């Protein structure tokens, strides 16, 4: 016979839940002026020093050391540099119900991040580091208020636009135009363009450029692939066209960008 108190609880086994960390880092940033950023992943930002701003729907937010900012997938925002700053960031994927979080900045006290970051930096092995990352992410996901979620069954984007985004996200290496995407999602070209802009706040061309550049910089930092291989994987005809696009986007040629991060490591 067992004795139960009012604080006892019993849970049924739940489906496994995990986040997938796509990209992360801790670095000093001296160039951070980007317009209409829109990525398919969650972003967790914590700036250890002041110097940066975010803009969403015309409203500007200063990034301060005392605050962690979560940005849901497919949120279109711009970044601005006032002076160089220390930037801790995690790009990650999270399954339902976190695909129903409204596209807005979610701000929380940085006290938890301040406790966990030293454990990440001083982790004895990769397993310990991975656990520390999740300790950080899960705490801030837990803090998202219920009011930030759409009701079950609702989507943050029109299903046709979600399908188009999925095509763009997973087929960067393929040469395509909007007509090919429209055919696959069953929309006319004009209606697709108008709906895409209304739903995401950016154009299909600019969104695809964002994904290609984000994928390219991850490959430059985390892989040993050649510039030619990265150009092909991100949908460019050759090294020249890729390097030109990358330099225009990041104000730094890809070879120099890779070297800069390798020196920091």
CSV table of C-alpha atoms in Angstrom, one decimal:
chain,number,residue,atom,x,y,z
A,1,UNK,CA,0.0,0.0,0.0
A,2,UNK,CA,1.4,3.4,-1.0
A,3,UNK,CA,0.7,6.8,0.5
A,4,UNK,CA,-0.1,9.6,-1.9
A,5,UNK,CA,0.3,13.3,-1.3
A,6,UNK,CA,-1.2,16.2,-3.2
A,7,UNK,CA,2.1,16.7,-5.0
A,8,UNK,CA,2.3,13.2,-6.4
A,9,UNK,CA,1.9,12.8,-10.2
A,10,UNK,CA,2.1,10.0,-12.7
A,11,UNK,CA,2.9,10.5,-16.4
A,12,UNK,CA,2.3,8.2,-19.4
A,13,UNK,CA,5.4,7.6,-21.5
A,14,UNK,CA,5.7,10.4,-24.0
A,15,UNK,CA,7.2,10.4,-27.5
A,16,UNK,CA,11.0,11.1,-27.6
A,17,UNK,CA,11.7,14.8,-28.0
A,18,UNK,CA,15.0,16.3,-28.9
A,19,UNK,CA,16.4,19.4,-30.6
A,20,UNK,CA,18.9,19.2,-33.4
A,21,UNK,CA,21.7,21.8,-33.2
A,22,UNK,CA,22.5,23.0,-36.7
A,23,UNK,CA,25.1,25.6,-36.0
A,24,UNK,CA,26.5,27.3,-33.0
A,25,UNK,CA,29.4,29.5,-31.9
A,26,UNK,CA,30.8,32.2,-29.6
A,27,UNK,CA,32.7,34.9,-31.3
A,28,UNK,CA,33.5,38.6,-31.6
A,29,UNK,CA,31.4,40.1,-34.4
A,30,UNK,CA,32.5,43.2,-36.4
A,31,UNK,CA,30.2,42.9,-39.4
A,32,UNK,CA,26.5,42.3,-38.7
A,33,UNK,CA,24.4,44.4,-41.1
A,34,UNK,CA,21.9,42.2,-42.8
A,35,UNK,CA,18.4,43.0,-44.2
A,36,UNK,CA,15.4,40.7,-44.2
A,37,UNK,CA,17.1,37.7,-42.6
A,38,UNK,CA,14.7,34.7,-42.7
A,39,UNK,CA,15.9,31.2,-41.7
A,40,UNK,CA,14.2,27.8,-41.4
A,41,UNK,CA,15.7,27.2,-37.9
A,42,UNK,CA,15.2,28.5,-34.4
A,43,UNK,CA,17.8,31.1,-33.3
A,44,UNK,CA,19.1,31.7,-29.8
A,45,UNK,CA,21.1,34.8,-29.4
A,46,UNK,CA,23.0,36.1,-26.3
A,47,UNK,CA,25.3,39.0,-26.8
A,48,UNK,CA,27.8,39.3,-23.9
A,49,UNK,CA,28.4,42.9,-24.8
A,50,UNK,CA,26.3,45.7,-26.3
A,51,UNK,CA,26.7,46.8,-29.8
A,52,UNK,CA,23.9,45.2,-31.9
A,53,UNK,CA,20.3,45.8,-32.8
A,54,UNK,CA,17.5,43.7,-34.3
A,55,UNK,CA,14.6,45.1,-36.3
A,56,UNK,CA,11.2,43.4,-36.7
A,57,UNK,CA,8.2,45.1,-38.5
A,58,UNK,CA,9.8,48.5,-38.1
A,59,UNK,CA,10.5,48.1,-34.4
A,60,UNK,CA,14.2,48.2,-33.3
A,61,UNK,CA,15.4,46.3,-30.3
A,62,UNK,CA,18.8,46.7,-28.7
A,63,UNK,CA,20.6,43.5,-27.8
A,64,UNK,CA,21.8,43.8,-24.2
A,65,UNK,CA,24.0,41.4,-22.1
A,66,UNK,CA,21.2,40.8,-19.6
A,67,UNK,CA,18.9,39.2,-22.2
A,68,UNK,CA,18.6,36.1,-24.2
A,69,UNK,CA,16.5,36.3,-27.4
A,70,UNK,CA,14.8,33.4,-29.1
A,71,UNK,CA,13.7,33.9,-32.7
A,72,UNK,CA,11.2,31.3,-34.2
A,73,UNK,CA,11.7,29.8,-37.7
A,74,UNK,CA,10.7,31.9,-40.7
A,75,UNK,CA,10.7,35.2,-38.8
A,76,UNK,CA,11.9,38.0,-41.1
A,77,UNK,CA,14.1,40.5,-39.3
A,78,UNK,CA,17.1,42.7,-39.9
A,79,UNK,CA,20.3,43.1,-38.0
A,80,UNK,CA,22.4,46.2,-37.4
A,81,UNK,CA,25.9,46.8,-35.9
A,82,UNK,CA,26.6,49.8,-33.8
A,83,UNK,CA,30.0,48.6,-32.5
A,84,UNK,CA,31.7,45.2,-32.3
A,85,UNK,CA,30.3,42.8,-29.8
A,86,UNK,CA,30.6,39.3,-28.3
A,87,UNK,CA,28.0,37.0,-29.8
A,88,UNK,CA,26.9,33.6,-28.5
A,89,UNK,CA,24.4,31.9,-30.9
A,90,UNK,CA,22.7,28.6,-31.5
A,91,UNK,CA,20.8,27.6,-34.6
A,92,UNK,CA,18.6,24.6,-33.9
A,93,UNK,CA,15.5,22.7,-35.0
A,94,UNK,CA,12.7,21.8,-32.6
A,95,UNK,CA,9.7,19.6,-33.4
A,96,UNK,CA,6.0,20.2,-32.5
A,97,UNK,CA,4.6,22.0,-30.7
A,98,UNK,CA,7.4,24.5,-31.3
A,99,UNK,CA,6.4,24.8,-35.0
A,100,UNK,CA,3.3,26.7,-33.8
A,101,UNK,CA,5.2,29.6,-32.0
A,102,UNK,CA,4.2,33.0,-33.4
A,103,UNK,CA,6.9,34.8,-35.3
A,104,UNK,CA,8.2,37.4,-32.9
A,105,UNK,CA,11.2,38.0,-30.6
A,106,UNK,CA,11.0,36.1,-27.4
A,107,UNK,CA,13.1,37.7,-24.7
A,108,UNK,CA,14.2,36.2,-21.4
A,109,UNK,CA,16.7,37.0,-18.6
A,110,UNK,CA,20.2,35.8,-19.4
A,111,UNK,CA,20.9,34.4,-15.9
A,112,UNK,CA,20.5,30.8,-17.0
A,113,UNK,CA,22.7,31.3,-20.1
A,114,UNK,CA,25.4,32.8,-17.8
A,115,UNK,CA,25.4,29.7,-15.7
A,116,UNK,CA,25.5,27.2,-18.6
A,117,UNK,CA,27.9,28.8,-21.0
A,118,UNK,CA,31.0,28.1,-18.9
A,119,UNK,CA,29.9,24.4,-18.8
A,120,UNK,CA,29.7,24.5,-22.6
A,121,UNK,CA,33.1,26.1,-23.0
A,122,UNK,CA,34.8,23.8,-20.5
A,123,UNK,CA,33.0,20.6,-21.3
A,124,UNK,CA,35.3,17.5,-20.9
A,125,UNK,CA,34.0,15.8,-24.1
A,126,UNK,CA,31.5,16.2,-26.9
A,127,UNK,CA,28.7,14.3,-25.0
A,128,UNK,CA,29.0,16.7,-22.0
A,129,UNK,CA,29.0,19.7,-24.4
A,130,UNK,CA,25.9,18.4,-26.2
A,131,UNK,CA,24.1,17.9,-22.9
A,132,UNK,CA,25.0,21.4,-21.8
A,133,UNK,CA,23.7,22.9,-25.0
A,134,UNK,CA,20.4,21.1,-24.5
A,135,UNK,CA,20.3,22.2,-20.9
A,136,UNK,CA,20.4,25.7,-22.2
A,137,UNK,CA,17.9,25.3,-25.0
A,138,UNK,CA,15.3,23.3,-23.1
A,139,UNK,CA,15.2,25.9,-20.3
A,140,UNK,CA,14.4,28.7,-22.7
A,141,UNK,CA,11.9,26.6,-24.7
A,142,UNK,CA,10.2,25.8,-21.4
A,143,UNK,CA,9.9,29.6,-20.6
A,144,UNK,CA,8.0,30.3,-23.8
A,145,UNK,CA,4.5,31.5,-22.6
A,146,UNK,CA,1.4,29.7,-23.8
A,147,UNK,CA,0.2,32.9,-25.4
A,148,UNK,CA,3.1,32.7,-27.9
A,149,UNK,CA,1.7,29.5,-29.4
A,150,UNK,CA,-1.0,29.2,-32.1
A,151,UNK,CA,-3.9,26.8,-31.3
A,152,UNK,CA,-3.3,23.1,-32.3
A,153,UNK,CA,-4.1,22.6,-35.9
A,154,UNK,CA,-3.1,26.1,-37.0
A,155,UNK,CA,0.1,26.9,-38.9
A,156,UNK,CA,2.4,29.9,-38.8
A,157,UNK,CA,2.4,29.9,-42.6
A,158,UNK,CA,0.1,29.0,-45.4
A,159,UNK,CA,0.6,25.2,-46.2
A,160,UNK,CA,1.5,26.0,-49.8
A,161,UNK,CA,4.2,28.4,-48.8
A,162,UNK,CA,5.5,25.9,-46.2
A,163,UNK,CA,5.8,23.4,-49.0
A,164,UNK,CA,7.6,25.9,-51.2
A,165,UNK,CA,10.0,26.7,-48.4
A,166,UNK,CA,10.7,23.0,-47.8
A,167,UNK,CA,11.6,22.6,-51.5
A,168,UNK,CA,14.0,25.5,-51.3
A,169,UNK,CA,15.5,24.4,-48.1
A,170,UNK,CA,16.3,20.8,-49.3
A,171,UNK,CA,17.2,21.5,-52.9
A,172,UNK,CA,19.7,24.2,-52.8
A,173,UNK,CA,22.0,22.5,-55.3
A,174,UNK,CA,19.3,22.4,-58.0
A,175,UNK,CA,18.9,25.2,-60.6
A,176,UNK,CA,15.3,26.3,-60.5
A,177,UNK,CA,13.0,29.2,-61.0
A,178,UNK,CA,9.7,30.1,-59.3
A,179,UNK,CA,7.7,28.5,-62.1
A,180,UNK,CA,9.0,25.1,-61.2
A,181,UNK,CA,8.1,25.6,-57.6
A,182,UNK,CA,4.7,26.9,-58.5
A,183,UNK,CA,4.0,23.8,-60.6
A,184,UNK,CA,4.8,21.6,-57.6
A,185,UNK,CA,2.6,23.4,-55.1
A,186,UNK,CA,-0.3,24.1,-57.5
A,187,UNK,CA,-0.2,27.9,-57.7
A,188,UNK,CA,0.1,30.5,-60.4
A,189,UNK,CA,3.3,32.5,-60.5
A,190,UNK,CA,1.7,35.8,-59.6
A,191,UNK,CA,-0.4,34.4,-56.7
A,192,UNK,CA,2.7,32.6,-55.4
A,193,UNK,CA,4.8,35.7,-55.4
A,194,UNK,CA,2.2,37.8,-53.6
A,195,UNK,CA,1.4,35.1,-51.0
A,196,UNK,CA,5.1,34.4,-50.4
A,197,UNK,CA,5.8,38.0,-49.8
A,198,UNK,CA,2.7,38.5,-47.5
A,199,UNK,CA,3.5,35.3,-45.5
A,200,UNK,CA,7.3,35.7,-45.1
A,201,UNK,CA,7.9,39.4,-45.5
A,202,UNK,CA,10.5,38.7,-48.1
A,203,UNK,CA,10.7,37.5,-51.8
A,204,UNK,CA,11.4,34.0,-52.9
A,205,UNK,CA,14.7,35.1,-54.5
A,206,UNK,CA,15.9,36.8,-51.3
A,207,UNK,CA,14.8,33.8,-49.1
A,208,UNK,CA,16.7,31.4,-51.3
A,209,UNK,CA,19.8,33.6,-51.2
A,210,UNK,CA,19.6,33.6,-47.4
A,211,UNK,CA,19.5,29.8,-47.3
A,212,UNK,CA,22.3,29.5,-49.7
A,213,UNK,CA,24.6,31.9,-47.9
A,214,UNK,CA,23.8,30.4,-44.5
A,215,UNK,CA,24.5,26.9,-45.8
A,216,UNK,CA,27.7,28.1,-47.5
A,217,UNK,CA,29.1,29.7,-44.3
A,218,UNK,CA,28.4,26.6,-42.3
A,219,UNK,CA,30.3,24.5,-44.8
A,220,UNK,CA,33.2,26.9,-44.9
A,221,UNK,CA,33.5,26.8,-41.1
A,222,UNK,CA,32.6,23.2,-40.3
A,223,UNK,CA,33.8,21.2,-43.3
A,224,UNK,CA,36.9,20.7,-45.4
A,225,UNK,CA,35.1,20.9,-48.7
A,226,UNK,CA,36.7,23.0,-51.4
A,227,UNK,CA,35.2,26.3,-52.6
A,228,UNK,CA,34.2,24.5,-55.8
A,229,UNK,CA,32.3,21.8,-53.9
A,230,UNK,CA,30.6,24.4,-51.7
A,231,UNK,CA,29.6,26.4,-54.8
A,232,UNK,CA,28.0,23.3,-56.3
A,233,UNK,CA,26.2,22.3,-53.1
A,234,UNK,CA,24.6,25.7,-52.7
A,235,UNK,CA,23.4,26.0,-56.3
A,236,UNK,CA,26.0,28.0,-58.1
A,237,UNK,CA,27.4,27.2,-61.5
A,238,UNK,CA,31.0,27.7,-60.6
A,239,UNK,CA,33.4,29.1,-58.0
A,240,UNK,CA,33.4,32.6,-59.5
A,241,UNK,CA,29.7,33.2,-59.3
A,242,UNK,CA,29.6,31.7,-55.8
A,243,UNK,CA,32.5,33.9,-54.5
A,244,UNK,CA,30.9,37.0,-56.0
A,245,UNK,CA,27.6,36.3,-54.3
A,246,UNK,CA,29.2,35.4,-51.0
A,247,UNK,CA,31.4,38.5,-50.9
A,248,UNK,CA,28.4,40.7,-51.7
A,249,UNK,CA,26.3,39.1,-48.9
A,250,UNK,CA,29.0,38.9,-46.1
A,251,UNK,CA,31.4,41.7,-47.3
A,252,UNK,CA,34.1,39.1,-47.2
A,253,UNK,CA,35.4,36.5,-49.8
A,254,UNK,CA,34.7,32.9,-48.9
A,255,UNK,CA,38.4,31.9,-48.6
A,256,UNK,CA,39.1,34.9,-46.2
A,257,UNK,CA,35.9,34.1,-44.3
A,258,UNK,CA,37.0,30.5,-43.7
A,259,UNK,CA,40.5,31.6,-42.7
A,260,UNK,CA,39.1,34.2,-40.2
A,261,UNK,CA,37.1,31.5,-38.4
A,262,UNK,CA,39.9,29.0,-38.5
A,263,UNK,CA,42.2,31.5,-36.8
A,264,UNK,CA,39.6,32.1,-34.1
A,265,UNK,CA,39.3,28.4,-33.5
